[in-house]
Coordinates of C-alpha atoms in Angstrom, one line a residue:
M1 CA -84.6 25.6 87.6
Q2 CA -85.1 21.8 87.3
A3 CA -82.7 19.5 89.1
A4 CA -80.5 17.3 87.0
A5 CA -81.3 13.5 87.0
P6 CA -78.9 12.4 89.8
E7 CA -79.9 15.4 92.0
A8 CA -83.6 14.8 91.4
D9 CA -83.2 11.0 92.2
C10 CA -81.3 11.9 95.4
L11 CA -84.0 14.3 96.5
R12 CA -86.7 11.7 95.7
L13 CA -84.9 9.1 97.8
I14 CA -84.7 11.6 100.7
G15 CA -88.3 12.7 100.3
A16 CA -89.5 9.0 100.5
S17 CA -87.7 8.6 103.8
D18 CA -89.3 9.3 107.2
G19 CA -86.0 9.1 109.1
A20 CA -82.2 9.0 108.8
A21 CA -79.1 7.7 110.5
I22 CA -77.3 10.6 112.2
A23 CA -73.5 10.8 112.2
S24 CA -72.0 13.1 114.8
C25 CA -68.7 13.6 116.6
A26 CA -68.1 14.4 120.2
A27 CA -65.7 17.1 121.4
D28 CA -63.0 14.4 122.0
G29 CA -63.4 13.1 118.5
D30 CA -65.4 10.0 119.4
A31 CA -67.8 9.2 116.6
E32 CA -71.5 8.5 117.3
A33 CA -74.1 6.9 115.0
S34 CA -77.8 7.2 115.8
Y35 CA -81.2 7.5 114.2
A36 CA -84.1 10.0 114.3
P37 CA -87.3 10.7 112.4
V38 CA -86.7 13.6 110.1
L39 CA -89.0 16.3 108.8
Q40 CA -87.9 18.2 105.7
H41 CA -89.3 21.7 105.3
G42 CA -88.1 24.5 103.0
G43 CA -84.9 22.6 102.2
I44 CA -83.9 22.2 105.9
F45 CA -84.1 19.0 107.9
Y46 CA -85.6 19.1 111.4
V47 CA -85.1 16.5 114.2
Y48 CA -86.8 16.6 117.6
V49 CA -84.3 14.8 119.9
S50 CA -83.7 14.3 123.5
G51 CA -81.1 16.5 125.2
L52 CA -80.0 13.4 127.1
A53 CA -78.9 11.6 123.9
K54 CA -75.2 11.7 123.0
H55 CA -75.9 12.7 119.4
T56 CA -77.8 15.8 120.6
G57 CA -74.9 17.0 122.6
N58 CA -72.5 16.3 119.8
L59 CA -74.6 18.1 117.2
L60 CA -74.9 21.2 119.4
C61 CA -71.3 21.2 120.4
R62 CA -69.8 20.8 116.9
R63 CA -72.7 22.5 115.1
Q64 CA -72.3 20.0 112.2
G65 CA -73.4 16.5 111.4
S66 CA -74.4 14.2 108.6
L67 CA -77.7 12.5 107.7
L68 CA -77.8 9.1 105.9
F69 CA -80.9 8.2 104.0
L70 CA -81.1 4.6 102.6
G71 CA -83.1 3.6 99.5
E72 CA -84.8 0.2 99.1
A73 CA -82.6 -2.8 99.5
S74 CA -82.8 -4.9 96.3
G75 CA -80.2 -6.8 94.5
N76 CA -76.6 -6.3 95.6
P77 CA -76.4 -4.7 99.1
F78 CA -73.0 -3.1 98.1
A79 CA -74.9 -1.1 95.5
R80 CA -77.8 0.0 97.7
P81 CA -79.0 3.6 96.8
R82 CA -78.2 6.1 99.5
A83 CA -77.8 9.8 100.1
S84 CA -75.6 11.4 102.7
V85 CA -76.1 15.0 103.6
S86 CA -73.5 17.1 105.3
C87 CA -75.2 19.8 107.4
T88 CA -74.7 22.7 109.8
V89 CA -76.7 22.4 113.0
A90 CA -78.7 25.0 114.9
E91 CA -81.2 24.7 117.8
L92 CA -84.5 26.4 117.4
E93 CA -85.7 27.8 120.7
P94 CA -89.4 27.7 121.7
D95 CA -89.7 31.4 121.0
H96 CA -88.6 30.9 117.3
P97 CA -91.4 32.1 115.0
H98 CA -91.7 28.7 113.3
Y99 CA -91.1 26.5 116.4
V100 CA -94.8 25.6 117.0
E101 CA -95.6 25.2 113.3
L102 CA -92.7 22.8 112.9
L103 CA -93.6 20.7 115.9
D104 CA -97.2 20.6 114.6
S105 CA -95.8 19.3 111.3
L106 CA -93.8 16.7 113.1
E107 CA -96.9 15.6 115.0
A108 CA -99.0 15.5 111.8
R109 CA -96.3 13.3 110.1
F110 CA -95.2 11.1 113.0
G111 CA -98.3 10.9 115.2
N112 CA -99.3 11.4 118.8
V113 CA -96.0 10.4 120.2
V114 CA -94.7 13.9 119.2
G115 CA -97.4 15.4 121.5
L116 CA -96.0 13.3 124.4
L117 CA -92.5 14.3 123.6
R118 CA -93.5 18.0 123.6
T119 CA -94.3 17.7 127.3
L120 CA -90.8 16.4 128.1
P121 CA -88.4 19.3 129.1
D122 CA -85.3 17.7 127.6
F123 CA -86.4 17.6 123.9
R124 CA -84.8 19.9 121.5
L125 CA -85.7 21.0 117.9
L126 CA -82.7 21.0 115.7
A127 CA -82.4 22.4 112.2
L128 CA -79.9 20.7 110.0
T129 CA -79.1 22.9 107.0
P130 CA -77.6 21.0 104.0
I131 CA -74.1 22.0 102.8
R132 CA -73.6 19.2 100.3
Y133 CA -75.2 16.0 99.2
H134 CA -73.4 12.7 98.3
Y135 CA -75.6 10.4 96.4
V136 CA -74.8 6.8 95.4
A137 CA -77.2 5.3 92.9
G138 CA -75.2 2.1 92.4
F139 CA -71.8 0.8 91.3
G140 CA -69.9 3.6 89.6
K141 CA -72.8 6.0 90.1
A142 CA -71.7 8.4 92.8
Y143 CA -72.5 12.1 92.7
T144 CA -71.6 15.0 95.0
F145 CA -73.4 18.3 94.6
A146 CA -73.8 21.5 96.6
A147 CA -77.0 22.2 98.5
N148 CA -77.1 25.6 96.8
P149 CA -77.0 24.9 93.0
N150 CA -75.3 28.3 92.5
E151 CA -72.2 27.2 94.4
P152 CA -69.7 24.4 93.6
A153 CA -69.9 21.3 95.7
P154 CA -67.4 21.5 98.5
S155 CA -64.7 18.8 98.3
D156 CA -64.7 16.0 100.9

């Protein structure tokens, strides 16, 4: 099944991005904004993040978060294309069958720094599984759709 135009545009914007802003919430309700390089594989987003970072603790505690991908800035900054993806979060342990393969893919995409990070004991591989996408293509052009096209988009 081929994606409809807004969904396809949203997925193209995400595919052209090498990282995303991460929105997370602490147990006490304190909001946290951060950034991480992102690998998309099989419809799931993967981030390799330090366990010392606030966003990592928040994501693991709440098991949910959001990724924000920004399109190219041109014209009116209020109408900048962007895609927000609401996700569930799970940690992949080193004994997960795809753990090494995913870290190898991260290293191939983002370079030798990933090899260095792999030696640090505090780094965690998180899988962010999309629930819904919210895509803004410009003024009056906002679309929400479910990650699974066979389900209705959850309401905000």
